[in-house]
Short mmCIF file of C-alpha atoms and ligand atoms in Angstrom, two decimals:
data_model
loop_
_atom_site.label_atom_id
_atom_site.label_comp_id
_atom_site.label_asym_id
_atom_site.label_seq_id
_atom_site.Cartn_x
_atom_site.Cartn_y
_atom_site.Cartn_z
CA MET A 1 0.00 0.00 0.00
CA THR A 2 1.51 3.34 -0.96
CA THR A 3 1.05 6.10 1.57
CA THR A 4 -0.76 9.16 0.25
CA GLU A 5 0.83 12.53 0.68
CA THR A 6 -2.05 13.60 2.90
CA LEU A 7 -1.60 10.66 5.25
CA GLN A 8 2.11 11.41 5.32
CA GLN A 9 1.26 14.93 6.50
CA VAL A 10 -1.18 13.62 9.10
CA LEU A 11 1.42 11.18 10.44
CA SER A 12 4.00 13.96 10.67
CA TRP A 13 1.48 16.20 12.45
CA ILE A 14 0.92 13.42 15.00
CA ASP A 15 4.64 13.17 15.69
CA GLU A 16 5.09 16.92 15.96
CA HIS A 17 2.20 17.22 18.42
CA LEU A 18 2.79 14.01 20.36
CA GLU A 19 3.72 15.75 23.60
CA GLU A 20 0.36 17.58 23.64
CA SER A 21 -1.47 14.28 22.99
CA VAL A 22 0.35 12.74 25.93
CA THR A 23 -0.53 15.71 28.15
CA ARG A 24 -4.22 15.36 27.26
CA LEU A 25 -4.05 11.67 28.18
CA GLU A 26 -2.40 12.52 31.49
CA ASP A 27 -5.19 15.01 32.28
CA PHE A 28 -7.74 12.27 31.56
CA LEU A 29 -5.83 9.80 33.77
CA ARG A 30 -5.93 12.21 36.71
CA ILE A 31 -9.71 11.67 37.00
CA PRO A 32 -10.22 8.58 39.19
CA SER A 33 -13.18 7.14 37.25
CA VAL A 34 -13.57 3.87 39.15
CA GLY A 35 -16.94 3.02 37.62
CA THR A 36 -17.80 0.19 39.98
CA ASP A 37 -17.39 2.25 43.18
CA PRO A 38 -20.27 4.60 44.14
CA ALA A 39 -17.76 6.72 46.09
CA HIS A 40 -16.27 7.63 42.68
CA ASP A 41 -19.57 8.39 40.88
CA GLU A 42 -18.76 12.09 40.73
CA ASP A 43 -15.28 11.37 39.28
CA THR A 44 -16.72 8.94 36.78
CA ARG A 45 -19.18 11.59 35.62
CA LYS A 46 -16.29 14.06 35.34
CA ALA A 47 -14.35 11.63 33.15
CA ALA A 48 -17.40 11.32 30.86
CA GLU A 49 -17.63 15.13 30.68
CA PHE A 50 -13.89 15.34 29.99
CA ALA A 51 -14.12 12.86 27.11
CA GLY A 52 -17.23 14.65 25.80
CA SER A 53 -15.41 17.99 25.82
CA LEU A 54 -12.41 16.53 23.95
CA LEU A 55 -14.84 15.48 21.24
CA SER A 56 -16.78 18.77 21.13
CA GLU A 57 -13.45 20.57 20.97
CA LEU A 58 -13.00 18.79 17.63
CA ASP A 59 -16.35 20.22 16.49
CA MET A 60 -18.02 16.86 16.83
CA LYS A 61 -21.61 16.79 18.04
CA ALA A 62 -21.01 15.29 21.47
CA ARG A 63 -23.51 14.46 24.22
CA VAL A 64 -23.15 12.93 27.64
CA HIS A 65 -26.27 10.84 28.23
CA PRO A 66 -27.22 10.02 31.80
CA THR A 67 -28.25 6.37 32.40
CA THR A 68 -29.31 4.51 35.53
CA GLY A 69 -25.61 3.63 35.83
CA GLN A 70 -22.66 5.61 34.48
CA PRO A 71 -23.12 8.12 31.63
CA MET A 72 -22.71 7.25 27.95
CA VAL A 73 -20.72 9.62 25.76
CA VAL A 74 -21.90 9.74 22.14
CA ALA A 75 -20.39 11.93 19.43
CA HIS A 76 -20.93 12.26 15.71
CA ASP A 77 -19.00 13.66 12.82
CA ASP A 78 -20.28 13.62 9.26
CA GLY A 79 -16.77 13.48 7.86
CA PRO A 80 -16.78 14.40 4.18
CA GLY A 81 -20.56 13.88 4.14
CA SER A 82 -20.50 10.44 2.54
CA GLY A 83 -18.78 7.09 2.93
CA PRO A 84 -19.20 4.15 5.29
CA ARG A 85 -19.98 5.14 8.86
CA ILE A 86 -17.65 3.74 11.50
CA LEU A 87 -18.55 3.31 15.15
CA TYR A 88 -15.66 3.74 17.59
CA TYR A 89 -16.10 2.23 21.07
CA GLY A 90 -14.05 2.63 24.23
CA HIS A 91 -14.52 2.72 28.00
CA TYR A 92 -13.53 5.59 30.26
CA ASP A 93 -14.10 3.68 33.52
CA VAL A 94 -11.12 2.04 35.16
CA GLN A 95 -10.57 -0.78 37.61
CA PRO A 96 -10.21 0.05 41.32
CA ALA A 97 -6.60 0.92 42.11
CA ASP A 98 -6.18 -1.10 45.29
CA PRO A 99 -3.97 -2.43 46.81
CA LEU A 100 -2.61 1.13 46.86
CA GLU A 101 0.54 0.25 48.81
CA LEU A 102 1.78 -1.85 45.88
CA TRP A 103 1.98 1.15 43.51
CA ASP A 104 5.35 2.86 43.07
CA SER A 105 3.55 6.18 42.47
CA PRO A 106 -0.06 7.26 43.16
CA PRO A 107 -2.40 5.55 40.63
CA PHE A 108 -4.13 8.77 39.58
CA GLU A 109 -1.02 10.91 39.32
CA PRO A 110 0.43 9.79 35.99
CA ALA A 111 4.20 9.27 36.25
CA ARG A 112 6.64 9.01 33.35
CA VAL A 113 9.00 6.13 33.91
CA GLU A 114 11.70 4.70 31.65
CA GLY A 115 10.71 1.21 30.45
CA ALA A 116 11.80 -1.36 27.88
CA GLU A 117 10.22 0.66 25.04
CA GLY A 118 11.38 4.07 26.26
CA PRO A 119 9.26 6.36 28.43
CA MET A 120 5.96 4.98 29.66
CA ILE A 121 3.05 6.43 31.59
CA VAL A 122 2.26 4.70 34.87
CA ALA A 123 -1.35 5.26 35.99
CA ARG A 124 -4.60 3.34 36.43
CA GLY A 125 -6.36 3.32 33.04
CA SER A 126 -3.23 4.17 31.02
CA ALA A 127 -3.61 1.00 28.94
CA ASP A 128 -7.15 -0.10 29.88
CA ASP A 129 -8.74 1.81 28.31
CA LYS A 130 -8.19 5.57 28.49
CA GLY A 131 -4.83 5.41 26.71
CA GLN A 132 -6.34 3.30 23.95
CA LEU A 133 -9.56 5.24 23.38
CA MET A 134 -7.52 8.46 23.25
CA MET A 135 -5.65 7.05 20.25
CA PHE A 136 -8.62 7.28 17.89
CA ILE A 137 -9.67 10.67 19.28
CA GLU A 138 -6.15 11.96 18.67
CA ALA A 139 -6.21 10.48 15.15
CA PHE A 140 -9.44 12.43 14.47
CA ARG A 141 -7.74 15.54 15.82
CA ALA A 142 -4.78 15.10 13.48
CA TRP A 143 -6.99 14.62 10.42
CA LYS A 144 -9.03 17.68 11.30
CA ALA A 145 -5.92 19.78 11.92
CA VAL A 146 -4.30 18.83 8.62
CA THR A 147 -7.28 18.56 6.24
CA GLY A 148 -10.20 20.11 8.12
CA SER A 149 -12.19 16.86 8.24
CA ILE A 150 -12.13 13.18 9.13
CA PRO A 151 -12.02 10.94 5.99
CA VAL A 152 -15.26 9.05 6.84
CA PRO A 153 -18.39 9.69 8.92
CA VAL A 154 -17.81 8.49 12.46
CA CYS A 155 -19.80 7.89 15.60
CA VAL A 156 -18.08 7.53 18.98
CA LEU A 157 -19.56 5.61 21.92
CA LEU A 158 -17.74 5.66 25.26
CA GLU A 159 -19.13 3.86 28.28
CA GLY A 160 -18.31 3.92 31.98
CA GLU A 161 -19.44 0.46 33.07
CA GLU A 162 -17.24 -1.88 31.03
CA GLU A 163 -15.25 -3.05 34.04
CA SER A 164 -18.41 -3.73 36.03
CA GLY A 165 -20.58 -5.62 33.57
CA SER A 166 -21.94 -2.91 31.17
CA ASP A 167 -25.46 -3.11 32.63
CA SER A 168 -26.61 0.11 30.93
CA LEU A 169 -25.17 -0.71 27.53
CA GLU A 170 -27.77 -3.06 26.07
CA PRO A 171 -30.79 -0.87 27.00
CA PHE A 172 -28.89 2.12 25.56
CA LEU A 173 -28.17 0.29 22.29
CA HIS A 174 -31.86 -0.61 22.01
CA GLU A 175 -32.89 3.00 22.54
CA HIS A 176 -30.31 4.44 20.12
CA THR A 177 -30.17 1.81 17.40
CA ASP A 178 -30.69 4.31 14.57
CA GLU A 179 -28.34 6.89 15.96
CA LEU A 180 -25.57 4.30 16.32
CA ALA A 181 -26.17 2.51 13.00
CA SER A 182 -22.76 1.82 11.39
CA GLU A 183 -20.94 -0.53 9.03
CA VAL A 184 -18.41 -1.75 11.58
CA CYS A 185 -17.33 -1.07 15.15
CA VAL A 186 -13.67 -0.34 15.80
CA ILE A 187 -12.43 -1.11 19.31
CA SER A 188 -8.99 -0.54 20.82
CA ASP A 189 -9.13 -2.47 24.08
CA THR A 190 -7.01 -5.53 23.30
CA GLY A 191 -3.34 -6.24 22.62
CA MET A 192 -0.54 -6.26 20.08
CA TRP A 193 1.55 -9.36 19.42
CA ASP A 194 4.70 -7.63 20.63
CA ALA A 195 5.94 -4.04 20.85
CA ASP A 196 6.76 -3.97 17.12
CA THR A 197 4.09 -6.27 15.72
CA PRO A 198 0.50 -5.06 15.39
CA ALA A 199 -2.35 -7.52 15.86
CA ILE A 200 -6.05 -7.87 15.25
CA THR A 201 -7.87 -10.01 17.79
CA THR A 202 -10.31 -12.50 16.31
CA ARG A 203 -11.31 -14.57 19.36
CA LEU A 204 -12.38 -13.46 22.82
CA ARG A 205 -13.32 -15.58 25.78
CA GLY A 206 -16.67 -15.00 27.47
CA ILE A 207 -17.27 -15.00 31.19
CA VAL A 208 -19.60 -16.64 33.68
CA TYR A 209 -19.28 -15.01 37.08
CA LEU A 210 -20.89 -16.29 40.27
CA GLN A 211 -20.67 -15.17 43.86
CA ALA A 212 -21.61 -17.96 46.24
CA THR A 213 -22.19 -17.90 50.00
CA LEU A 214 -22.49 -21.00 52.14
CA HIS A 215 -24.66 -20.37 55.21
CA GLY A 216 -24.33 -22.62 58.28
CA PRO A 217 -24.87 -21.78 61.96
CA SER A 218 -27.31 -18.96 62.81
CA HIS A 219 -24.45 -16.77 64.10
CA ASP A 220 -20.66 -16.77 64.63
CA LEU A 221 -19.74 -19.30 67.32
CA HIS A 222 -16.94 -19.79 69.87
CA SER A 223 -14.62 -22.27 68.17
CA GLY A 224 -13.81 -23.95 71.48
CA VAL A 225 -17.35 -24.33 72.73
CA TYR A 226 -18.69 -25.61 69.38
CA GLY A 227 -15.59 -26.64 67.35
CA GLY A 228 -15.49 -30.28 66.25
CA ALA A 229 -19.21 -30.78 66.86
CA VAL A 230 -20.77 -28.43 64.26
CA ILE A 231 -20.31 -27.53 60.61
CA ASN A 232 -17.70 -24.88 59.81
CA PRO A 233 -18.81 -23.13 56.57
CA ILE A 234 -15.24 -22.02 55.72
CA ASN A 235 -13.91 -25.58 56.06
CA ALA A 236 -16.83 -26.84 53.99
CA LEU A 237 -16.65 -24.20 51.26
CA THR A 238 -12.90 -24.59 50.75
CA ARG A 239 -13.29 -28.38 50.56
CA ILE A 240 -16.03 -28.01 47.94
CA VAL A 241 -14.26 -25.47 45.73
CA SER A 242 -11.07 -27.50 45.86
CA GLN A 243 -12.97 -30.19 43.93
CA LEU A 244 -13.60 -27.86 40.96
CA HIS A 245 -10.39 -29.13 39.31
CA ASP A 246 -8.85 -32.59 39.30
CA ASP A 247 -5.09 -33.15 39.67
CA ASP A 248 -4.58 -32.65 35.91
CA GLY A 249 -6.31 -29.27 35.91
CA ARG A 250 -9.53 -30.59 34.30
CA ILE A 251 -12.64 -28.81 35.45
CA GLN A 252 -15.09 -31.16 37.14
CA ILE A 253 -18.35 -29.24 36.56
CA GLU A 254 -20.73 -31.59 34.79
CA GLY A 255 -20.83 -31.15 31.00
CA PHE A 256 -18.28 -28.33 31.19
CA TYR A 257 -16.31 -29.41 28.10
CA ASP A 258 -19.27 -30.79 26.11
CA ASP A 259 -19.42 -27.95 23.57
CA VAL A 260 -15.76 -26.97 23.52
CA GLU A 261 -14.40 -27.29 20.00
CA VAL A 262 -10.79 -27.74 18.97
CA ASP A 263 -9.86 -25.93 15.76
CA GLU A 264 -6.69 -27.70 14.62
CA GLN A 265 -6.10 -25.22 11.79
CA LEU A 266 -6.22 -22.28 14.21
CA LEU A 267 -3.89 -24.04 16.65
CA LYS A 268 -1.47 -24.58 13.78
CA GLU A 269 -1.59 -20.87 12.87
CA TRP A 270 -1.01 -19.87 16.48
CA GLY A 271 1.86 -22.36 16.67
CA GLN A 272 3.59 -20.44 13.86
CA LEU A 273 3.54 -17.23 15.89
CA ASN A 274 6.46 -18.56 17.97
CA PHE A 275 5.09 -17.44 21.30
CA ASP A 276 7.69 -16.59 23.91
CA GLU A 277 6.41 -18.70 26.82
CA ALA A 278 9.23 -17.75 29.20
CA GLY A 279 8.72 -14.05 28.43
CA PHE A 280 5.00 -14.33 29.12
CA LEU A 281 5.61 -16.10 32.43
CA ASP A 282 8.16 -13.47 33.32
CA THR A 283 5.48 -10.73 33.01
CA ALA A 284 3.68 -12.62 35.81
CA GLY A 285 6.83 -13.14 37.89
CA LEU A 286 6.71 -16.91 37.29
CA LYS A 287 8.92 -19.61 35.81
CA SER A 288 6.41 -22.32 34.97
CA SER A 289 2.88 -22.68 33.62
CA THR A 290 0.04 -24.81 35.02
CA GLY A 291 -3.28 -25.89 33.58
CA GLU A 292 -4.63 -28.64 31.40
CA ALA A 293 -1.93 -31.19 30.73
CA GLY A 294 -0.40 -31.35 27.24
CA ARG A 295 -1.45 -27.90 26.00
CA SER A 296 0.65 -24.84 25.20
CA ILE A 297 0.16 -21.55 27.04
CA LEU A 298 -1.43 -19.88 23.99
CA GLU A 299 -3.83 -22.78 23.63
CA ARG A 300 -4.68 -22.67 27.32
CA VAL A 301 -5.34 -18.93 27.34
CA TRP A 302 -6.89 -18.39 23.91
CA SER A 303 -8.89 -21.51 23.32
CA ARG A 304 -9.70 -23.30 26.57
CA PRO A 305 -12.33 -22.50 29.20
CA THR A 306 -11.30 -21.91 32.81
CA CYS A 307 -12.70 -21.85 36.31
CA ASP A 308 -10.99 -19.54 38.78
CA LEU A 309 -11.62 -18.33 42.30
CA ASN A 310 -11.31 -14.55 42.27
CA GLY A 311 -11.83 -14.02 45.98
CA ILE A 312 -12.71 -15.98 49.08
CA TRP A 313 -13.65 -14.70 52.51
CA GLY A 314 -15.39 -15.37 55.79
CA GLY A 315 -14.70 -15.40 59.52
CA TYR A 316 -12.03 -13.35 61.18
CA THR A 317 -9.25 -11.81 59.06
CA GLY A 318 -8.19 -8.90 61.31
CA PRO A 319 -4.95 -8.69 63.31
CA GLY A 320 -4.13 -11.28 65.96
CA ALA A 321 -6.28 -14.27 66.80
CA LYS A 322 -10.02 -14.55 67.30
CA THR A 323 -11.36 -18.04 67.94
CA VAL A 324 -14.51 -18.23 65.91
CA ILE A 325 -16.55 -20.50 63.68
CA ALA A 326 -18.13 -18.19 61.12
CA ALA A 327 -21.82 -18.39 60.31
CA GLU A 328 -21.03 -18.19 56.59
CA ALA A 329 -18.28 -18.30 53.98
CA SER A 330 -18.23 -16.73 50.51
CA CYS A 331 -16.34 -16.86 47.26
CA LYS A 332 -16.34 -15.32 43.79
CA ILE A 333 -15.88 -17.74 40.92
CA SER A 334 -15.32 -16.84 37.27
CA CYS A 335 -15.34 -19.23 34.34
CA ARG A 336 -13.90 -18.00 31.04
CA MET A 337 -15.94 -19.37 28.15
CA VAL A 338 -14.79 -20.23 24.64
CA PRO A 339 -16.96 -19.88 21.52
CA ASN A 340 -19.71 -22.51 21.18
CA GLN A 341 -20.03 -23.09 24.93
CA ASP A 342 -23.43 -22.05 26.31
CA PRO A 343 -22.71 -19.74 29.27
CA ARG A 344 -26.21 -20.25 30.74
CA LYS A 345 -25.69 -24.00 30.80
CA VAL A 346 -22.30 -23.56 32.49
CA MET A 347 -23.73 -21.15 35.09
CA ASP A 348 -26.47 -23.65 35.95
CA SER A 349 -24.04 -26.58 36.10
CA LEU A 350 -21.71 -24.60 38.35
CA LYS A 351 -24.59 -23.97 40.76
CA SER A 352 -25.55 -27.64 40.60
CA PHE A 353 -21.94 -28.61 41.33
CA LEU A 354 -22.04 -26.55 44.53
CA GLU A 355 -25.61 -27.56 45.46
CA ALA A 356 -24.82 -31.26 45.06
CA ARG A 357 -22.12 -30.90 47.73
CA THR A 358 -24.10 -28.87 50.26
CA PRO A 359 -23.28 -30.18 53.75
CA GLU A 360 -26.17 -31.10 56.02
CA GLY A 361 -27.55 -28.07 57.83
CA CYS A 362 -26.20 -25.59 55.26
CA ARG A 363 -27.64 -23.72 52.30
CA TRP A 364 -26.19 -21.64 49.42
CA SER A 365 -27.16 -18.20 48.23
CA PHE A 366 -25.98 -17.00 44.81
CA GLU A 367 -25.46 -13.72 43.06
CA GLU A 368 -24.69 -13.66 39.33
CA HIS A 369 -22.31 -11.09 37.89
CA GLY A 370 -22.28 -11.85 34.19
CA CYS A 371 -23.05 -14.67 31.81
CA ASN A 372 -21.51 -14.07 28.37
CA PRO A 373 -20.39 -16.35 25.55
CA GLY A 374 -16.96 -16.55 23.90
CA ILE A 375 -16.83 -14.70 20.60
CA CYS A 376 -15.31 -15.25 17.14
CA VAL A 377 -14.84 -12.21 14.93
CA PRO A 378 -15.02 -12.93 11.18
CA THR A 379 -11.51 -13.22 9.72
CA ASP A 380 -12.60 -12.80 6.11
CA SER A 381 -14.16 -9.34 6.47
CA PRO A 382 -13.02 -6.55 4.12
CA TRP A 383 -12.68 -4.30 7.19
CA LEU A 384 -10.10 -6.61 8.68
CA THR A 385 -8.15 -6.82 5.43
CA THR A 386 -8.26 -3.05 4.99
CA ALA A 387 -7.15 -2.40 8.58
CA ARG A 388 -4.35 -4.91 8.20
CA ASN A 389 -3.05 -3.31 5.01
CA ALA A 390 -3.36 0.18 6.44
CA MET A 391 -1.24 -0.71 9.47
CA GLY A 392 1.46 -1.84 7.06
CA GLN A 393 2.06 1.88 6.48
CA VAL A 394 3.02 2.58 10.07
CA PHE A 395 4.70 -0.67 11.16
CA GLN A 396 7.68 -2.55 9.76
CA ASN A 397 6.10 -5.88 10.72
CA GLU A 398 2.95 -7.40 9.23
CA THR A 399 -0.23 -7.48 11.32
CA VAL A 400 -0.94 -10.89 12.83
CA LEU A 401 -4.28 -12.40 13.86
CA ILE A 402 -4.44 -13.39 17.51
CA GLY A 403 -6.83 -14.57 20.20
CA THR A 404 -7.08 -13.28 23.73
CA GLY A 405 -7.99 -14.72 27.07
CA GLY A 406 -9.81 -11.55 28.12
CA SER A 407 -13.47 -10.70 27.56
CA LEU A 408 -15.36 -7.87 25.89
CA PRO A 409 -19.01 -8.91 26.24
CA ILE A 410 -20.07 -5.72 24.43
CA VAL A 411 -18.81 -7.22 21.15
CA GLY A 412 -21.69 -9.71 21.40
CA SER A 413 -24.16 -6.92 22.21
CA PHE A 414 -23.07 -4.87 19.16
CA GLN A 415 -23.52 -7.90 16.97
CA GLU A 416 -26.92 -8.83 18.40
CA ILE A 417 -28.52 -5.41 18.81
CA LEU A 418 -26.86 -3.21 16.18
CA GLY A 419 -26.00 -6.03 13.77
CA VAL A 420 -22.39 -4.85 13.46
CA ASP A 421 -19.21 -6.87 13.72
CA SER A 422 -16.27 -5.48 15.62
CA LEU A 423 -12.74 -4.92 14.50
CA LEU A 424 -10.47 -5.37 17.51
CA VAL A 425 -7.28 -3.44 16.91
CA GLY A 426 -5.57 -3.01 20.26
CA PHE A 427 -2.16 -1.80 21.33
CA GLY A 428 -1.72 -3.33 24.80
CA LEU A 429 0.90 -5.83 25.94
CA ASP A 430 0.81 -8.38 28.77
CA SER A 431 3.48 -6.32 30.52
CA ASP A 432 1.07 -3.32 30.84
CA ARG A 433 -0.17 -4.70 34.17
CA VAL A 434 -3.82 -3.96 33.39
CA HIS A 435 -6.04 -4.39 36.47
CA SER A 436 -2.85 -4.56 38.59
CA PRO A 437 -0.72 -2.09 40.53
CA ASN A 438 1.61 0.01 38.33
CA GLU A 439 -0.55 -0.26 35.20
CA ASN A 440 1.42 1.37 32.39
CA PHE A 441 1.40 2.20 28.69
CA SER A 442 4.43 3.14 26.63
CA ILE A 443 4.41 6.44 24.79
CA ALA A 444 5.85 4.56 21.80
CA ARG A 445 2.75 2.39 21.56
CA TYR A 446 0.46 5.35 22.21
CA ARG A 447 2.09 6.99 19.19
CA HIS A 448 1.84 3.80 17.11
CA GLY A 449 -1.84 3.55 18.01
CA ILE A 450 -2.65 7.12 17.00
CA ARG A 451 -0.76 6.68 13.74
CA SER A 452 -2.46 3.34 13.05
CA HIS A 453 -5.91 4.82 13.57
CA ALA A 454 -5.01 7.72 11.29
CA ALA A 455 -3.97 5.27 8.57
CA MET A 456 -6.95 2.94 9.05
CA ILE A 457 -9.53 5.69 8.86
CA GLU A 458 -8.18 6.90 5.53
CA ALA A 459 -8.21 3.34 4.20
CA PHE A 460 -11.83 2.84 5.34
CA GLY A 461 -12.77 5.88 3.28
CA GLN A 462 -11.12 4.41 0.21
CA MET A 463 -12.91 1.04 0.44
CA GLN A 464 -15.03 0.04 -2.55
CA LEU A 465 -18.16 -1.28 -0.85
N1 LIG B 501 -9.76 -4.63 28.01
C1 LIG B 501 -10.18 -5.70 28.85
C2 LIG B 501 -10.33 -7.01 28.12
C3 LIG B 501 -9.00 -7.54 27.60
C4 LIG B 501 -7.96 -7.70 28.47
C5 LIG B 501 -8.85 -7.86 26.29
C6 LIG B 501 -6.73 -8.16 28.01
C7 LIG B 501 -7.64 -8.31 25.82
C8 LIG B 501 -6.57 -8.46 26.68
C9 LIG B 501 -11.50 -5.30 29.48
O1 LIG B 501 -11.47 -4.01 30.00
C10 LIG B 501 -11.77 -6.22 30.64
O2 LIG B 501 -11.05 -6.16 31.61
N2 LIG B 501 -12.81 -7.02 30.53
C11 LIG B 501 -13.26 -7.81 31.63
C12 LIG B 501 -14.70 -8.15 31.32
C13 LIG B 501 -15.57 -8.33 32.53
C14 LIG B 501 -15.54 -7.18 33.48
C15 LIG B 501 -16.98 -8.60 32.08
C16 LIG B 501 -12.43 -9.06 31.75
O3 LIG B 501 -11.93 -9.61 30.76
O4 LIG B 501 -12.24 -9.51 32.89
MN1 LIG B 502 -10.69 -2.64 28.69
MN1 LIG B 503 -10.34 -4.10 31.96
#
């Protein structure tokens, strides 16, 4: 693909104004928009307003819509007045920053630190997803600055509940179907292959999330007076959840693997990517992998379902000793789903697994926090081919097709409600520490992302549909 003179100018403009783009991102990162925490509702609203004002500043028609949860930011630009309309999605909410003491600098005071790719920004949300959604906004800015308009009509949708289940998203899509109608949805909330190799993600895992509490005695008991003679819900719960996997890492929930398909061709393609297993483990501070016997790490993460405890609590966890048998014990369990598995069926079987092991005198209560399928994105779409070719103009290496272990349930909602497929072009790396202390994003990849979006948007405008 030969680069047009205009794109060349846009790319140069991006480089010349990179410092200002970084400063705008840092301002965004200073707003602690922890969408899941009501104590941060005001901050989350401020982040929505901030994103809205960045878009209006570009003369886009931007609105911040209140919902029963966090606000939705929607903006439109007619571009040159014709051409395929592209929907851009991102999320301005971030994960909670705790445990705070494990950060080297305060999570909402962006710090510039020297990393393997040069300077990087350390802050909650730098990679997931403020840094990534800023890349397309900055690409719009560059196009407007150089040519006065964006090459195609665009619609932007930014939500503030992605990290907490996107409860408001589906009702919003139903109410705004016409306004959001587009040919394709472009999302930057996934990863690259490595720092120099761009990637398009074509498979996402889904997620089934259950909180379960085992109730026993009517109240907390003295562990000397009652211990040994009555049920201890913590002992019982830990014994039950320890049976979720066998010694080979196989999940024991009934029918769990029934609908899991193995795509030999895909596994072969992934095999050719030459994944650096040791490097991946190193980003987790580990030397060895565990999981289903006889499978590679990529296969385990990209194509196999999981069952993980995310939290477990009950009884006394304060300082010193308190001799007590707790009245109840709780845990949070998440199962990552792969395409073709029915998440409802898995949720019900997980509950049955726990129910079937209920000790005498106990009962369970459940709370569901999500039930979404794994997703395949079409690999033969002209959008994917166009995006892939366009990125050839800003990267030395060819774009590869990858899977991910993470989930973006909204991709399913866009498909179902708006009838649009998503194009997942992300710029994260495993070393970004998303959801963890010291989350970071390199300025080099921020730049690559802005430049890639600038190139892709021009290419979308040149597509013969
Ligand atoms: N951006 C991530 C998903 C992701 C992570 C994709 C890593 C590719 C690589 C997203 O913000 C996220 O964290 N999703 C949640 C979904 C859940 C809250 C329903 C996840 O995967 O845990
Ligand atoms: Mn994200
Ligand atoms: Mn996330």
